[in-house]
XYZ file of C-alpha atoms in Angstrom:
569
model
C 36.981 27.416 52.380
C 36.557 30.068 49.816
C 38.826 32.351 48.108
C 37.934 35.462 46.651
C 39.751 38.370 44.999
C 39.377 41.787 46.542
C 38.023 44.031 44.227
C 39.967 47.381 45.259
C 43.127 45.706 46.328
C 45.997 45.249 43.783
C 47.985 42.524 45.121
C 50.419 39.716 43.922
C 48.052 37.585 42.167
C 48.351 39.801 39.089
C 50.991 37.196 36.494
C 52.450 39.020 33.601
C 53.307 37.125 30.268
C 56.147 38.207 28.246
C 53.960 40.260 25.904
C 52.987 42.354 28.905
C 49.680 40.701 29.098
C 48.161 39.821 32.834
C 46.411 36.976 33.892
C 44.366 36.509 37.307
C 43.220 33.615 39.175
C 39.604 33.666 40.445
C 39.279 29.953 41.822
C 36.905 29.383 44.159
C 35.846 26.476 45.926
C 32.541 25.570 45.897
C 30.899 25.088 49.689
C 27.924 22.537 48.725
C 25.271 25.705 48.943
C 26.952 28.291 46.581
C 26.794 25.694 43.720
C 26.103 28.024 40.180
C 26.233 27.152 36.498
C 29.924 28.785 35.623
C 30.987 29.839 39.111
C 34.201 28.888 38.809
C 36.613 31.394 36.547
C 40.063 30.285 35.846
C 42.715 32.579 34.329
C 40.827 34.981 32.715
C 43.040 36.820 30.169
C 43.386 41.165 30.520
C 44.510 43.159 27.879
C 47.407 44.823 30.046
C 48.266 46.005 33.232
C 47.032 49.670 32.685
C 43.385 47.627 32.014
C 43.012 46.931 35.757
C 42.466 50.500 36.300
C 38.691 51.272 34.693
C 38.536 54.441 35.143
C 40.120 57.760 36.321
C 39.128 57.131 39.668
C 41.214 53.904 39.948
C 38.797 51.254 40.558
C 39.572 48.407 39.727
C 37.377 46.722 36.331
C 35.125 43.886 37.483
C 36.456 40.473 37.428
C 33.920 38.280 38.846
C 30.982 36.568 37.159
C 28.599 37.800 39.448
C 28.356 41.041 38.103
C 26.895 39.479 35.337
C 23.894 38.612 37.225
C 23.383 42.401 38.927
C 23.065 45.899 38.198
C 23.848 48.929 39.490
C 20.928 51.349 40.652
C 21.811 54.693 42.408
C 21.211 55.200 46.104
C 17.845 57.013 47.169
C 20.453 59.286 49.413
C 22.999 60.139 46.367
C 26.237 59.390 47.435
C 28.743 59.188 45.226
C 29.062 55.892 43.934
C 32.492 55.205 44.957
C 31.512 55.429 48.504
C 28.116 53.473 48.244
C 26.020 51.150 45.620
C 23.221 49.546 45.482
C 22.817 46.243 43.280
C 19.644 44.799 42.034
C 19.405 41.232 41.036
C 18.428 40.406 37.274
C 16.111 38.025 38.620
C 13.786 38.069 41.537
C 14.608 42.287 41.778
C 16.112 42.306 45.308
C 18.107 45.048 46.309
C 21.799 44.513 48.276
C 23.760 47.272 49.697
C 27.403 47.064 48.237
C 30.693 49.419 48.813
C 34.198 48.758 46.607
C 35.522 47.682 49.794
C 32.884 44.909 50.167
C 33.733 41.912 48.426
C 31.940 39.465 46.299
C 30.557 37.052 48.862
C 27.176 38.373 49.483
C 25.911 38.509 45.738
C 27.466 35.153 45.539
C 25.054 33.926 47.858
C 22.466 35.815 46.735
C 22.531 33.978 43.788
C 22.685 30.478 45.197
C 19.955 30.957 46.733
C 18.057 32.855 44.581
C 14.731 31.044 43.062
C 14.599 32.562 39.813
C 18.287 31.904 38.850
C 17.858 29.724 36.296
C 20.114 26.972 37.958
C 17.839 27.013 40.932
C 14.678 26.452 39.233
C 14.896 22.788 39.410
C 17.663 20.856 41.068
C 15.249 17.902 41.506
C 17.437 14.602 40.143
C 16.180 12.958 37.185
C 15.911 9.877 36.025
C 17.678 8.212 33.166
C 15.232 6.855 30.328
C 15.319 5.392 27.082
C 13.100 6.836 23.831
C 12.360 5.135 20.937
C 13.445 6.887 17.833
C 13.260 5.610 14.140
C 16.966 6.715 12.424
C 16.755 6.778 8.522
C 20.310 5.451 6.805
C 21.003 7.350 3.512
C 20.524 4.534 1.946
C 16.934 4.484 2.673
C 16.863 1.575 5.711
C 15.135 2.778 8.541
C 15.730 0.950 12.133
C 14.439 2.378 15.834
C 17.531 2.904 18.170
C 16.708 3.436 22.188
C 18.145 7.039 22.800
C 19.016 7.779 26.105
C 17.084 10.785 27.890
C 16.708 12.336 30.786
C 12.906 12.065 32.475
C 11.887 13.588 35.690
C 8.125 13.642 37.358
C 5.758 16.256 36.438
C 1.792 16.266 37.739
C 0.682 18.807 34.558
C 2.474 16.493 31.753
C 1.155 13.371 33.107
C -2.468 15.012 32.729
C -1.685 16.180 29.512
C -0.624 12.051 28.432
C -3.817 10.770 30.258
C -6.141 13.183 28.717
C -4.530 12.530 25.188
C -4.796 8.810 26.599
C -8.732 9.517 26.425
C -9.030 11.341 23.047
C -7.070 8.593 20.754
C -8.112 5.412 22.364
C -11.957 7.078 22.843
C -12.560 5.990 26.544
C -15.043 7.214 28.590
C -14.137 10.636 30.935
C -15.544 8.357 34.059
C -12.505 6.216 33.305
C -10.018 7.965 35.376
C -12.070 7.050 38.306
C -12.541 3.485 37.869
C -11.135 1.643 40.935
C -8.568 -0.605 38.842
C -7.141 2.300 37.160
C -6.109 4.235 40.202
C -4.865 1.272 41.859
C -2.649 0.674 38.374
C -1.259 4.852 38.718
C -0.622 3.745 42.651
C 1.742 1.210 41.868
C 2.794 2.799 38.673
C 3.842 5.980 40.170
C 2.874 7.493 43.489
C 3.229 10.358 42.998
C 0.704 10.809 40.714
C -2.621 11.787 41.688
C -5.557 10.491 38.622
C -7.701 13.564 38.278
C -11.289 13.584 38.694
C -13.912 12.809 35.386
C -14.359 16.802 35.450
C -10.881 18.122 35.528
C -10.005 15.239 32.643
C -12.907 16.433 31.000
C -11.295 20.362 31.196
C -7.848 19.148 29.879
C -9.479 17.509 26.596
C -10.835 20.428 25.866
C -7.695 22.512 26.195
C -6.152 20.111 23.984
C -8.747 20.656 21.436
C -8.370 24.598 22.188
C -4.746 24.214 21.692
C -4.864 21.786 18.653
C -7.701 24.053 16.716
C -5.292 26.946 17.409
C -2.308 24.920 15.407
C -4.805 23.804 12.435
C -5.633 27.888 12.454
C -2.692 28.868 11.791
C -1.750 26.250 9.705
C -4.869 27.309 7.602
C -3.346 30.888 7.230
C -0.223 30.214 6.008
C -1.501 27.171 3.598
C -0.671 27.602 0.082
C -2.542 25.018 -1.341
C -6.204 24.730 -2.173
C -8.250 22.608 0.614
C -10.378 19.213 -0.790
C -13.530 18.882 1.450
C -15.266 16.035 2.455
C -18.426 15.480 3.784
C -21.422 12.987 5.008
C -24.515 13.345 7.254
C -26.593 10.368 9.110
C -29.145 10.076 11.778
C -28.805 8.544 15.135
C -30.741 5.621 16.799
C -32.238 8.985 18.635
C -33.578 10.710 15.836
C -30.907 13.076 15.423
C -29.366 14.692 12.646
C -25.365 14.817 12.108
C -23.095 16.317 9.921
C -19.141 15.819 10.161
C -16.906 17.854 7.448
C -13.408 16.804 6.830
C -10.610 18.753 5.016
C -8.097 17.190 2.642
C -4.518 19.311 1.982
C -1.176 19.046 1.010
C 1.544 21.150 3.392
C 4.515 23.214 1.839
C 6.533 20.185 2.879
C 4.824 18.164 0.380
C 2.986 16.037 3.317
C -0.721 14.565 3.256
C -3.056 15.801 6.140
C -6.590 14.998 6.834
C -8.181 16.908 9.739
C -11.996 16.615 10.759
C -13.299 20.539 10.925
C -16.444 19.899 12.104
C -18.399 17.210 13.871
C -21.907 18.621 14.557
C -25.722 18.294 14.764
C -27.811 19.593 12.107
C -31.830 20.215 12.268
C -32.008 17.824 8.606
C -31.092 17.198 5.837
C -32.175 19.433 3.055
C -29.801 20.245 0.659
C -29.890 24.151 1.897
C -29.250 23.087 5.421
C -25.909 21.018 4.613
C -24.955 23.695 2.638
C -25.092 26.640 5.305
C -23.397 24.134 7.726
C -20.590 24.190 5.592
C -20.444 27.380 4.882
C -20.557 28.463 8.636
C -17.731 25.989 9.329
C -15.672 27.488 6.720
C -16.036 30.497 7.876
C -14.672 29.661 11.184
C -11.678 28.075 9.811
C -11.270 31.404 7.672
C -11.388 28.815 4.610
C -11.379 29.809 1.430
C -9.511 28.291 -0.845
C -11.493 24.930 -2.266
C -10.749 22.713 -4.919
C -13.338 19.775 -4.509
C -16.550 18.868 -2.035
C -17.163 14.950 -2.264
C -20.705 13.891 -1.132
C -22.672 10.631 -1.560
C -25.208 10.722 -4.329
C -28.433 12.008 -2.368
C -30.262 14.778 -4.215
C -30.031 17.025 -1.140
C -26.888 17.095 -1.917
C -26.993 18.508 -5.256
C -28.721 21.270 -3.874
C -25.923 21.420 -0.941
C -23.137 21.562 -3.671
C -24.911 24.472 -5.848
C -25.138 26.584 -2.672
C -21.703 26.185 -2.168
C -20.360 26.862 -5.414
C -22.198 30.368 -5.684
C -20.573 30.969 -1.632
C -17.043 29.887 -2.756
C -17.433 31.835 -5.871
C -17.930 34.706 -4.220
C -15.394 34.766 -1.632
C -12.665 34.447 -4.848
C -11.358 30.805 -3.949
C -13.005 28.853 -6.135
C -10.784 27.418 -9.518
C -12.389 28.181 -13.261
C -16.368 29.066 -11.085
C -16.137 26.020 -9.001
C -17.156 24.321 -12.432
C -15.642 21.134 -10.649
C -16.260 21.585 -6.950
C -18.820 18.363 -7.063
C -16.863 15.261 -6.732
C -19.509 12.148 -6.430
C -18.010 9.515 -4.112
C -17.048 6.760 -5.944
C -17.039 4.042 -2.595
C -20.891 5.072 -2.161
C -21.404 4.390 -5.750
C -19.279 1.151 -5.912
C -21.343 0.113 -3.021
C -25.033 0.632 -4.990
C -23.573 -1.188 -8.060
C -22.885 -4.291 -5.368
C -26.261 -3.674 -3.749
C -28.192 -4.233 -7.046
C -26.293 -6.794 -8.298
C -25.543 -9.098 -4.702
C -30.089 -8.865 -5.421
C -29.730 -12.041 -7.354
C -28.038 -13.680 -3.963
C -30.509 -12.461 -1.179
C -31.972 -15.323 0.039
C -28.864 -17.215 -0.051
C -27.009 -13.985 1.928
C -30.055 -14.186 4.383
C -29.818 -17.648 5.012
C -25.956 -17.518 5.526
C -26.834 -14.151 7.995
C -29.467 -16.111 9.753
C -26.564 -19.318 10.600
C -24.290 -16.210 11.644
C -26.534 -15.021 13.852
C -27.467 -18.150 15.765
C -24.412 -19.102 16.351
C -23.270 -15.028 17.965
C -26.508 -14.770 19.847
C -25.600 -16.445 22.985
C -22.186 -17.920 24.747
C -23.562 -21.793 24.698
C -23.924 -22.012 21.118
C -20.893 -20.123 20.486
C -19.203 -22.968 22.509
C -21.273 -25.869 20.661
C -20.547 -24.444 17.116
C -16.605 -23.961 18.423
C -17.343 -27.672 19.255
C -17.905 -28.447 15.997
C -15.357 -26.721 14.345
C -12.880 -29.150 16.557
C -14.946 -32.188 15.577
C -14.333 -31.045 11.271
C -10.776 -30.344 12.055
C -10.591 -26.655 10.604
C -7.865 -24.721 11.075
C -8.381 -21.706 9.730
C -7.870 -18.994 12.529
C -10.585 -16.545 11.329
C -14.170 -16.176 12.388
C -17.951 -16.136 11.576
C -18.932 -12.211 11.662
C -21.915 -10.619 11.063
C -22.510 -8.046 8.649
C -24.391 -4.564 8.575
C -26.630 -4.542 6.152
C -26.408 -1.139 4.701
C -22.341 -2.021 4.610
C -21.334 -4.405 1.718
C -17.684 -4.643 2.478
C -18.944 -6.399 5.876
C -21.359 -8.691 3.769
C -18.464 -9.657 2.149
C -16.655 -9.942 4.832
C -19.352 -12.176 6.224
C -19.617 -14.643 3.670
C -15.803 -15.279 2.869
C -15.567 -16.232 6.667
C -18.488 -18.330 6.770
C -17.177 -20.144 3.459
C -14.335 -21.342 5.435
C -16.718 -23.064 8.098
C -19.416 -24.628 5.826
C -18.412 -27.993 7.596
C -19.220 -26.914 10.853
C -22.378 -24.998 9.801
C -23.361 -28.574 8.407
C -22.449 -30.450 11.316
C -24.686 -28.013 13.390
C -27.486 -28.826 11.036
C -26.816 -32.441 11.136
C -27.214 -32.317 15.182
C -30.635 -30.905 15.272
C -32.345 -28.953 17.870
C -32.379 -25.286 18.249
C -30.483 -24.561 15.023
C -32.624 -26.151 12.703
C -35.763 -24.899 14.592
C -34.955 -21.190 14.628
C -33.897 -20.977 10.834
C -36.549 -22.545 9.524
C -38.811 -20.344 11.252
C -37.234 -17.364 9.093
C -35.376 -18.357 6.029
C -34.301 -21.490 6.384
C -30.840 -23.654 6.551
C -28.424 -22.494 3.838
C -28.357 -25.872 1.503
C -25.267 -26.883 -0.740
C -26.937 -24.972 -3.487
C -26.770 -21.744 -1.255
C -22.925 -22.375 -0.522
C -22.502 -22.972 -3.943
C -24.274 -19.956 -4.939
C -21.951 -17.676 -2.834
C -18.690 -19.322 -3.756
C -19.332 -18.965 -7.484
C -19.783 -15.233 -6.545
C -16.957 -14.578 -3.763
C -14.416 -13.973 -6.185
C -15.702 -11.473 -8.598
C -17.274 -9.620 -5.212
C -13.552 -9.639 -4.076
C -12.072 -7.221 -6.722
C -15.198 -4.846 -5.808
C -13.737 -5.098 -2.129
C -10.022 -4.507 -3.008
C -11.132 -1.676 -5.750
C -13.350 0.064 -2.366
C -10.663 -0.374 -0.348
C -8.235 1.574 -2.762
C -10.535 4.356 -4.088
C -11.761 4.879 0.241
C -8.283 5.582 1.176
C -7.482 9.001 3.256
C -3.877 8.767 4.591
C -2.294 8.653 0.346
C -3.831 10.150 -2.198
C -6.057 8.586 -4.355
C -7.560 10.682 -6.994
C -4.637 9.405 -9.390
C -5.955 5.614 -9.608
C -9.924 7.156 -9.450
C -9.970 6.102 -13.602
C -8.105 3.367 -14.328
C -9.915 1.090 -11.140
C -13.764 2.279 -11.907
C -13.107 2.062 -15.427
C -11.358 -1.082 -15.407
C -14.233 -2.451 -13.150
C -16.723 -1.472 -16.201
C -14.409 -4.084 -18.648
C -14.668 -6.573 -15.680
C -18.526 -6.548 -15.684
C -19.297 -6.442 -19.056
C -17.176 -9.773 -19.286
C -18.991 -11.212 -16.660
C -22.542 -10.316 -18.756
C -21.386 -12.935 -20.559
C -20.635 -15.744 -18.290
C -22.112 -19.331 -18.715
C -23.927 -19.201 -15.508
C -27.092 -17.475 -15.475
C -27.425 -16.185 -12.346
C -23.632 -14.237 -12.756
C -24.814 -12.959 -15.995
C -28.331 -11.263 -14.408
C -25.584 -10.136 -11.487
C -23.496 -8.692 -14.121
C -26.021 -6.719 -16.245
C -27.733 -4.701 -13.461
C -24.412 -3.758 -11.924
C -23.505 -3.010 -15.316
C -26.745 -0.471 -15.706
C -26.277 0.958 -12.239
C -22.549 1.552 -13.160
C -24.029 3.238 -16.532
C -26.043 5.312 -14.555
C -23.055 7.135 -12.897
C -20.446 6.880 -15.537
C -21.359 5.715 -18.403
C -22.225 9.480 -19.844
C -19.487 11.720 -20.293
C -21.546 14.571 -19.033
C -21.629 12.925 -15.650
C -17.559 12.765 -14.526
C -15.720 15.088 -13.122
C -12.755 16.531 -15.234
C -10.437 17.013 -12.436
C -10.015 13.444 -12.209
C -8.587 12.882 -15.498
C -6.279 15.815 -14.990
C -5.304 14.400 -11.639
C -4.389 10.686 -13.914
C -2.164 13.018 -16.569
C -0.253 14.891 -13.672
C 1.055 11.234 -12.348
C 3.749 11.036 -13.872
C 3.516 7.269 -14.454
C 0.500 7.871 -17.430
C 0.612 10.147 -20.272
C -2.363 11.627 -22.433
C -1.991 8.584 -24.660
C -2.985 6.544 -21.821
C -5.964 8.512 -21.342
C -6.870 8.562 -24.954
C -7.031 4.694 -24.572
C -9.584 4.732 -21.816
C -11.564 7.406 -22.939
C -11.633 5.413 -26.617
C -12.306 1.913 -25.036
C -14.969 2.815 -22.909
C -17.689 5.759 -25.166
C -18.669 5.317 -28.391
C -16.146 7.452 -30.832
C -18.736 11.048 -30.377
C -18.859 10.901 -26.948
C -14.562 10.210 -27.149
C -13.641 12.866 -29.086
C -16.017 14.928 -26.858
C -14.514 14.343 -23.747
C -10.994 14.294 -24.810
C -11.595 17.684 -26.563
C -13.039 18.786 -23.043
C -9.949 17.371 -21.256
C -7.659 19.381 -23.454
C -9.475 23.153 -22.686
C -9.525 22.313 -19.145
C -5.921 21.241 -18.854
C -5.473 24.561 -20.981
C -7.863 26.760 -18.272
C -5.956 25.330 -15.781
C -2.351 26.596 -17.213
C -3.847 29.784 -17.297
C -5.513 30.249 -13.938
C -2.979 29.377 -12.246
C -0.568 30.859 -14.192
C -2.239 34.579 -13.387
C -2.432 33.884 -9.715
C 1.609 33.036 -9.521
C 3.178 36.340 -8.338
C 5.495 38.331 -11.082
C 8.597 37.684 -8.837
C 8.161 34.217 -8.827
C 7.757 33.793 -12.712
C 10.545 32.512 -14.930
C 12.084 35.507 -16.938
């Protein structure tokens, strides 16, 4: 049942208020198929009753919403277009044949079933889901809520999850085809169908496409300067890598860290890192850079010089890249450890060897777990073993197997394999060796927490770069003069390797003590402190005299690259 109002027809359904204002009803039912977003108009208001007449011809103005969704194209024979027009829909571009005497009906259902009305794109029902979303009170509190949403099946999202799936959790492209995954999507969701290891392979690397796009364009409209990163390694295959990662604030005042470039490099000569760089950069269109860190090799000396001369050029260097090399202070904390855990390397390698035994095969993992139940520890960590070149995992290594001693000695006590295989290399760690490490453990500690601080790349850290290293040199010249003498030899060559970096003023980077005066927190008196309390009173007036002109350089720099609109009058 549908009623429609004839479009040349003035009849009775015209209503006039008292202020000579017309209303007309336009209800119509809908019939199941002919269901539209709006299709129902109720009283739509006219200006008067003269407005039903639109033109001199007296026809009657357009009422319906329909007309909305059509226009009117001329005839190919040119009749006049009282007597016959032809309508083109907005959407998929058919033509219909209409006449003022025709009514509304057929672009009515034209348009429900139309397939590029926007209400018929997808009438597939949906499913009612629940999102996790964190809601911050302004009072600071944060909770997560479950927010009701709408979810409906779709083949091209789900490969987009799966292939981001593979990308943060680092699983193999043959993964998708694995037998107990494609059972788990079959009972998860039918209609899903797990793409093949190729066609995952494709969609990570229009993710990447689409995600280098983003970091593009966020590189054009940054405002900031960029902080680079950088290290290079060889394989177990002989191969050369270099991987580049940029540091940057956003306009919103947010910390980023993106990795640019993860590639392989012919070697490592100081020219060749450089050039790697450089070509990177010039991919990103990056030119803006405040700061390269590197490790301490020599090639990289020669890496940094080609660089600055590069930047330099290109205009986006601050004060001649006078400050662009920034040494890494984790890779030096980690040679003044090195040289000073040489005091302790037969007891470390003893202590490795135990490790080692006990990892190396399933039944003496179960007998040492055996006698760890027999000394009744409790302690719910475990023995690990240590890279050598790492020594955050040495120390990792020997506070865990502190906390087992026991069982290590029970193992000894029982004989057989353990005894047999130690002795063959180092030896069984003794009490003298346990004793040894203990002594040691905590003053290693503070060089793990102090790594772990100055390493971080999700806050910023260049704030706290002074006070910890320089608060670590107090620490170890303290220690030079401990009563034992095995601390005190410990002390004094970490003490000369920690010299070597930063005990001359000529050595640190400036930036850094600009980057402790801009926290808020310190002031230059604070700075004067350090400065005074670590160099002798030349080398302190030097430095702080050197502080002051860059601080000053700085003002100025950046004070000529503000635009004139922007500068207080």
């Amino acid at each position: 049942m549908e009623s429609v109002v004839n479009d040349n027809v003035m009849n009775d359904d015209n209503i006039f208020n008292s202020d000579g204002e017309s209303y007309e009803e336009d209800s119509e039912v809908n019939s199941g198929k002919n269901i539209v977003d709006g299709d129902t108009m109720t009283k739509k208001k006219r200006k008067s009753s003269n407005s039903s007449i639109s033109n001199a011809k007296g026809e009657r103005k357009k009422m319906s919403y329909v007309w909305d969704h059509f226009k009117e194209i001329s005839d190919s024979n040119n009749e006049a277009k009282s007597e016959k027009d032809v309508l083109e829909c907005n959407y998929c571009g058919k033509c219909i044949a209409y006449k003022p005497s025709y009514r509304t009906s057929g672009m009515k259902n034209h348009i429900a079933r139309c397939k590029r009305f926007p209400a018929n794109l997808n009438r597939k029902q949906k499913l009612v889901d629940f999102e996790s979303k964190t809601i911050t009170s302004p009072g600071g509190t944060s909770k997560i809520v479950q927010v009701p949403t709408c979810w409906q099946f779709d083949q091209d999202n789900c490969r987009k999850a799966l292939a981001r799936m593979l990308i943060v959790d680092e699983l193999l492209f043959v993964f998708v085809e694995h037998e107990g995954f494609r059972y788990f999507c079959k009972q998860l969701c039918p209609k899903f169908v797990p793409p093949s290891r190729k066609t995952v392979t494709r969609d990570c690397y229009s993710i990447f496409i689409e995600e280098r796009s983003k970091l593009k364009d966020i590189f054009s409209k940054l405002s900031s300067r960029v902080c680079l990163t950088t290290d290079t390694w060889t394989s177990g295959q002989n191969l050369g890598y270099l991987c580049l990662t940029a540091h940057f604030i956003d306009d919103q005042w947010r910390f980023h860290k993106k990795i640019i470039n993860f590639c392989p490099i012919p070697g490592h000569s100081g020219e060749i890192i450089g050039k790697s760089i450089e070509k990177c950069l010039n991919e990103w269109n990056l030119r803006k850079i405040l700061t390269v860190t590197v490790d301490n090799a020599c090639s990289n000396d020669v890496a940094i010089q080609y660089l600055r001369r590069r930047i330099t050029h290109w205009g986006g260097s601050v004060l001649d890249g006078q400050f662009l090399h920034m040494r890494c202070a984790a890779h030096i904390l980690n040679l003044v450890v090195k040289d000073g855990l040489k005091e302790l390397d037969l007891s470390i390698a003893r202590i490795r060897s135990a490790v080692r035994f006990v990892r190396s095969s399933p039944n003496r993992l179960q007998t040492f777990k055996a006698c760890i139940e027999e000394e009744n520890i409790t302690s719910k960590s475990y023995v690990c073993l240590d890279i050598e070149t790492r020594w955050n995992s040495t120390f990792l290594m020997l506070e865990t197997a502190l906390k087992f001693k026991k069982a290590f000695d029970n193992l000894y006590t029982k004989g057989g394999a353990y005894c047999k295989e130690l002795r063959r290399h180092f030896g069984v760690p003794d009490d003298d060796d346990w004793r040894r490490v203990k002594a040691f453990l905590p003053f290693l500690q503070i060089f793990y927490e102090t790594t772990l601080k100055v390493s971080g790349s999700l806050h910023v850290t260049s704030n706290s770069y002074v006070p910890l290293i320089f608060g670590l040199r107090d620490l170890i010249s303290s220690y030079c003069g401990h009563e034992s003498e095995s601390i005190r030899k410990m002390a004094h060559q970490m003490k000369v390797k920690h010299d070597k970096y930063w005990g001359h003023v000529d050595n640190l980077n400036i930036f850094l003590f600009v980057a402790l005066l801009l926290d808020p927190r310190h002031k230059w008196g604070f700075v004067k402190w350090i400065v005074c309390d670590t160099y002798d009173f030349e080398s302190a007036n030097s430095l702080l005299s050197t502080i002051k002109v860059i601080l000053k350089a700085l003002y100025e720099f950046y004070d000529d690259a503000m635009p004139q609109s922007k500068r207080k009058k």
